[in-house]
Short mmCIF file of C-alpha atoms and ligand atoms in Angstrom, two decimals:
data_model
loop_
_atom_site.label_atom_id
_atom_site.label_comp_id
_atom_site.label_asym_id
_atom_site.label_seq_id
_atom_site.Cartn_x
_atom_site.Cartn_y
_atom_site.Cartn_z
CA UNK A 304 102.74 144.57 86.00
CA UNK A 305 103.27 140.87 85.18
CA UNK A 306 100.37 138.59 84.27
CA UNK A 307 100.95 134.85 83.94
CA UNK A 308 98.40 132.90 81.88
CA UNK A 309 98.32 129.12 82.32
CA UNK A 310 96.31 127.09 79.85
CA UNK A 311 95.48 123.43 80.44
CA UNK A 312 93.97 122.46 77.08
CA UNK A 313 95.70 119.69 75.12
CA UNK A 314 94.97 121.92 72.11
CA UNK A 315 97.04 124.74 73.64
CA UNK A 316 96.15 128.20 72.36
CA UNK A 317 94.67 126.68 69.15
CA UNK A 318 91.50 125.37 70.81
CA UNK A 319 88.30 126.98 72.11
CA UNK A 320 89.75 127.83 75.52
CA UNK A 321 92.81 129.38 73.88
CA UNK A 322 90.60 131.59 71.70
CA UNK A 323 88.64 132.84 74.69
CA UNK A 324 91.83 133.31 76.72
CA UNK A 325 93.25 135.34 73.83
CA UNK A 326 90.41 137.84 74.22
CA UNK A 327 91.00 138.13 77.96
CA UNK A 328 94.67 138.75 77.17
CA UNK A 329 93.69 141.53 74.72
CA UNK A 330 92.14 143.30 77.70
CA UNK A 331 95.29 142.69 79.76
CA UNK A 332 97.42 144.06 76.91
CA UNK A 333 95.19 147.14 76.61
CA UNK A 334 95.78 147.75 80.33
CA UNK A 335 99.53 147.80 79.58
CA UNK A 336 100.58 144.66 81.47
CA UNK A 337 103.34 142.26 80.50
CA UNK A 338 102.05 138.77 79.59
CA UNK A 339 103.60 135.33 79.77
CA UNK A 340 101.63 132.32 78.51
CA UNK A 341 102.39 128.83 79.79
CA UNK A 342 100.74 126.03 77.86
CA UNK A 343 100.71 122.88 79.96
CA UNK A 344 100.52 120.70 76.85
CA UNK A 345 104.13 121.66 76.07
CA UNK A 346 105.34 121.41 79.66
CA UNK A 347 105.99 118.41 81.84
CA UNK A 348 103.89 118.48 85.02
CA UNK A 349 103.60 115.00 86.48
CA UNK A 350 100.86 113.99 88.95
CA UNK A 351 101.64 114.50 92.67
CA UNK A 352 103.07 111.38 94.32
CA UNK A 353 102.17 112.43 97.89
CA UNK A 354 105.77 112.23 99.14
CA UNK A 355 105.16 115.25 101.46
CA UNK A 356 108.52 116.81 100.51
CA UNK A 357 106.86 120.16 99.69
CA UNK A 358 105.58 120.30 103.28
CA UNK A 359 108.95 119.25 104.70
CA UNK A 360 111.40 121.41 102.73
CA UNK A 361 109.31 123.57 100.41
CA UNK A 362 110.64 122.01 97.19
CA UNK A 363 108.96 119.33 95.12
CA UNK A 364 111.02 116.19 94.61
CA UNK A 365 109.71 115.45 91.12
CA UNK A 366 112.12 116.65 88.47
CA UNK A 367 109.90 118.31 85.90
CA UNK A 368 108.63 121.81 85.08
CA UNK A 369 106.59 122.36 88.26
CA UNK A 370 109.19 124.31 90.27
CA UNK A 371 109.68 126.72 87.33
CA UNK A 372 105.92 127.31 87.13
CA UNK A 373 105.81 127.77 90.91
CA UNK A 374 108.54 130.43 90.75
CA UNK A 375 106.64 132.24 87.99
CA UNK A 376 103.44 132.16 90.07
CA UNK A 377 105.32 133.57 93.05
CA UNK A 378 106.87 136.32 90.88
CA UNK A 379 103.76 137.50 88.98
CA UNK A 380 101.28 140.16 90.09
CA UNK A 381 98.30 138.31 88.69
CA UNK A 382 97.52 135.08 86.91
CA UNK A 383 94.90 133.56 84.65
CA UNK A 384 93.88 129.91 84.73
CA UNK A 385 92.28 128.60 81.54
CA UNK A 386 90.88 125.12 81.09
CA UNK A 387 88.32 123.21 79.06
CA UNK A 388 85.54 121.51 81.01
CA UNK A 389 86.49 117.85 81.27
CA UNK A 390 83.75 115.85 83.04
CA UNK A 391 82.51 118.76 85.19
CA UNK A 392 86.04 119.77 86.17
CA UNK A 393 89.33 121.00 84.70
CA UNK A 394 91.50 118.99 82.29
CA UNK A 395 93.92 116.41 83.68
CA UNK A 396 96.83 118.69 82.73
CA UNK A 397 95.39 121.49 84.86
CA UNK A 398 94.40 119.16 87.71
CA UNK A 399 97.95 117.79 87.88
CA UNK A 400 99.17 121.37 88.34
CA UNK A 401 96.51 122.08 91.01
CA UNK A 402 97.61 119.00 92.98
CA UNK A 403 101.28 119.89 92.69
CA UNK A 404 100.42 123.32 94.20
CA UNK A 405 99.60 121.58 97.50
CA UNK A 406 102.66 123.10 99.19
CA UNK A 407 101.70 126.61 97.99
CA UNK A 408 98.16 126.00 99.25
CA UNK A 409 99.39 124.91 102.70
CA UNK A 410 101.23 128.23 102.93
CA UNK A 411 98.49 130.27 101.20
CA UNK A 412 101.58 131.57 99.46
CA UNK A 413 99.85 133.68 96.81
CA UNK A 414 98.14 136.01 99.29
CA UNK A 415 97.87 139.53 97.83
CA UNK A 416 97.78 138.30 94.22
CA UNK A 417 94.81 138.39 91.85
CA UNK A 418 93.51 135.81 89.40
CA UNK A 419 90.94 135.40 86.65
CA UNK A 420 89.55 132.15 85.21
CA UNK A 421 88.65 131.08 81.69
CA UNK A 422 86.68 127.96 80.79
CA UNK A 423 84.98 126.48 77.73
CA UNK A 424 82.74 123.46 77.43
CA UNK A 425 80.96 121.37 74.86
CA UNK A 426 77.56 121.84 76.42
CA UNK A 427 77.59 123.68 79.76
CA UNK A 428 78.22 123.51 83.52
CA UNK A 429 80.57 126.44 82.93
CA UNK A 430 79.76 128.08 86.28
CA UNK A 431 80.46 124.84 88.14
CA UNK A 432 83.98 124.57 86.69
CA UNK A 433 84.67 128.28 87.17
CA UNK A 434 83.53 128.05 90.81
CA UNK A 435 85.95 125.14 91.35
CA UNK A 436 88.83 127.11 89.81
CA UNK A 437 87.92 130.15 91.88
CA UNK A 438 88.02 128.10 95.07
CA UNK A 439 91.46 126.81 94.09
CA UNK A 440 92.59 130.44 93.68
CA UNK A 441 91.26 131.26 97.17
CA UNK A 442 93.02 128.29 98.77
CA UNK A 443 96.26 129.74 97.42
CA UNK A 444 95.35 132.89 99.37
CA UNK A 445 94.75 134.92 96.17
CA UNK A 446 91.73 136.98 95.16
CA UNK A 447 89.52 135.84 92.33
CA UNK A 448 88.39 138.79 90.21
CA UNK A 449 85.94 136.59 88.30
CA UNK A 450 85.78 134.22 85.39
CA UNK A 451 84.38 133.77 81.95
CA UNK A 452 83.03 130.54 80.55
CA UNK A 453 81.03 129.43 77.56
CA UNK A 454 79.78 126.38 75.79
CA UNK A 455 80.83 126.13 72.18
CA UNK A 456 78.08 126.61 69.62
CA UNK A 457 79.59 124.62 66.78
CA UNK A 458 83.00 123.82 65.38
CA UNK A 459 85.23 126.48 66.93
CA UNK A 460 82.42 129.01 67.41
CA UNK A 461 80.68 130.45 70.46
CA UNK A 462 77.11 131.66 70.44
CA UNK A 463 76.86 135.45 70.83
CA UNK A 464 80.60 135.60 70.23
CA UNK A 465 80.88 139.38 70.01
CA UNK A 466 79.26 139.87 73.41
CA UNK A 467 81.35 137.05 74.94
CA UNK A 468 84.59 138.54 73.63
CA UNK A 469 83.68 141.99 74.95
CA UNK A 470 83.12 140.45 78.40
CA UNK A 471 86.44 138.58 78.09
CA UNK A 472 88.38 141.78 77.34
CA UNK A 473 86.61 143.51 80.25
CA UNK A 474 87.70 140.67 82.54
CA UNK A 475 91.34 141.12 81.43
CA UNK A 476 91.15 144.82 82.23
CA UNK A 477 89.44 144.13 85.57
CA UNK A 478 92.29 141.81 86.55
CA UNK A 479 94.85 144.58 85.96
CA UNK A 480 92.70 147.27 87.58
CA UNK A 481 92.22 145.10 90.68
CA UNK A 482 95.99 144.78 91.00
CA UNK A 483 96.53 148.53 90.61
CA UNK A 484 93.77 149.40 93.10
CA UNK A 485 94.59 146.54 95.51
CA UNK A 486 90.87 145.82 95.19
CA UNK A 487 89.22 144.07 98.14
CA UNK A 488 86.93 141.10 97.47
CA UNK A 489 85.13 140.83 100.85
CA UNK A 490 82.82 138.06 99.62
CA UNK A 491 85.91 135.78 99.57
CA UNK A 492 87.23 136.78 103.00
CA UNK A 493 85.05 134.34 104.96
CA UNK A 494 86.22 131.31 102.99
CA UNK A 495 89.86 132.41 103.12
CA UNK A 496 89.75 133.10 106.88
CA UNK A 497 88.21 129.68 107.58
CA UNK A 498 90.73 127.99 105.29
CA UNK A 499 93.60 129.88 106.93
CA UNK A 500 92.54 128.65 110.38
CA UNK A 501 92.17 125.10 109.11
CA UNK A 502 95.44 124.88 107.20
CA UNK A 503 97.63 126.76 109.72
CA UNK A 504 96.10 124.53 112.43
CA UNK A 505 97.02 121.45 110.42
CA UNK A 506 100.59 122.69 110.00
CA UNK A 507 100.80 123.32 113.79
CA UNK A 508 99.47 119.83 114.41
CA UNK A 509 102.13 118.25 112.15
CA UNK A 510 104.90 120.01 114.12
CA UNK A 511 108.40 118.70 113.22
CA UNK A 512 107.06 116.56 110.35
CA UNK A 513 106.47 119.62 108.17
CA UNK A 514 109.32 121.98 109.18
CA UNK A 515 109.22 124.19 106.07
CA UNK A 516 105.55 124.99 106.50
CA UNK A 517 105.87 125.44 110.25
CA UNK A 518 108.59 128.10 109.70
CA UNK A 519 106.57 129.68 106.91
CA UNK A 520 103.52 130.20 109.14
CA UNK A 521 105.69 131.38 112.04
CA UNK A 522 107.10 134.16 109.81
CA UNK A 523 103.71 134.90 108.28
CA UNK A 524 102.11 135.34 111.71
CA UNK A 525 105.05 137.49 112.89
CA UNK A 526 104.75 139.77 109.82
CA UNK A 527 101.01 140.09 110.45
CA UNK A 528 101.72 140.93 114.12
CA UNK A 529 99.80 137.88 115.32
C1 FMN B 858 87.90 114.24 77.68
C2 FMN B 858 86.88 115.29 77.43
C3 FMN B 858 85.91 115.51 78.39
C4 FMN B 858 84.94 116.49 78.20
N1 FMN B 858 83.97 116.66 79.15
C5 FMN B 858 83.02 117.60 78.97
C6 FMN B 858 81.97 117.77 79.93
O1 FMN B 858 81.89 117.09 80.95
N2 FMN B 858 81.04 118.72 79.70
C7 FMN B 858 81.07 119.50 78.58
O2 FMN B 858 80.19 120.34 78.41
N3 FMN B 858 82.05 119.36 77.65
C8 FMN B 858 83.03 118.45 77.80
N4 FMN B 858 84.01 118.29 76.87
C9 FMN B 858 84.08 119.23 75.72
C10 FMN B 858 85.12 120.33 75.94
O3 FMN B 858 84.99 120.92 77.22
C11 FMN B 858 84.97 121.45 74.92
O4 FMN B 858 85.02 120.96 73.61
C12 FMN B 858 86.03 122.53 75.11
O5 FMN B 858 85.61 123.72 74.48
C13 FMN B 858 87.38 122.11 74.56
O6 FMN B 858 88.29 123.14 74.73
P1 FMN B 858 89.69 123.18 73.95
O7 FMN B 858 89.37 123.28 72.48
O8 FMN B 858 90.37 124.38 74.48
O9 FMN B 858 90.41 121.92 74.30
C14 FMN B 858 84.98 117.30 77.02
C15 FMN B 858 85.96 117.06 76.06
C16 FMN B 858 86.91 116.07 76.24
C17 FMN B 858 87.96 115.84 75.20
#
């Protein structure tokens, strides 16, 4: 089982988010999965330029590390997104990656995969950021197994750290268990079904302007017997 962890902190694994992610990864390791960590601070992921090439031919035109990350997302069984709270949202590094995933989102290309989220903040709104990340996961077609977030208590410390770390390791194990069991998350089905209708309808509407996505949905519907 392959788990890909993507961290969007400019402090990489050395910061608060990295420390919490590390605990989630301990749980993943205990479950026996193979881990790859991608730290966006050391990778080049430029902002989307809205050229529409991903919709037209399935490949992004920008020559940076995005296509490699995309291939790793497509190849993994599960992934973890980890970001600090930057102004009630994810860091710019993580947001750039989210935007570049627009083509994957239009295809809901990560259907059948599972994801967990990790967030840290200076003072709160952890649930708000986790909910945003979870929605991103669902737009990719994937299942969100849950997230863990915490405000920092002081310099590089969390309040009730022992309890937080136990929950983090449990989340890592839950991610792997969900993959093994092909766990259903029915509470997310409504959003995904509505999004599927909306996005496949948009692709139909764009017809020959977005040929890659049109073909993708044609095959997807055929495989689903629709
Ligand atoms: C640019 C910037 C924006 C931030 N915005 C918020 C915020 O809106 N709310 C909050 O609680 N903390 C905010 N913080 C604090 C970070 O979320 C917090 O320190 C986090 O744990 C940093 O994680 P890291 O060490 O992994 O980078 C911000 C920090 C920076 C540098």
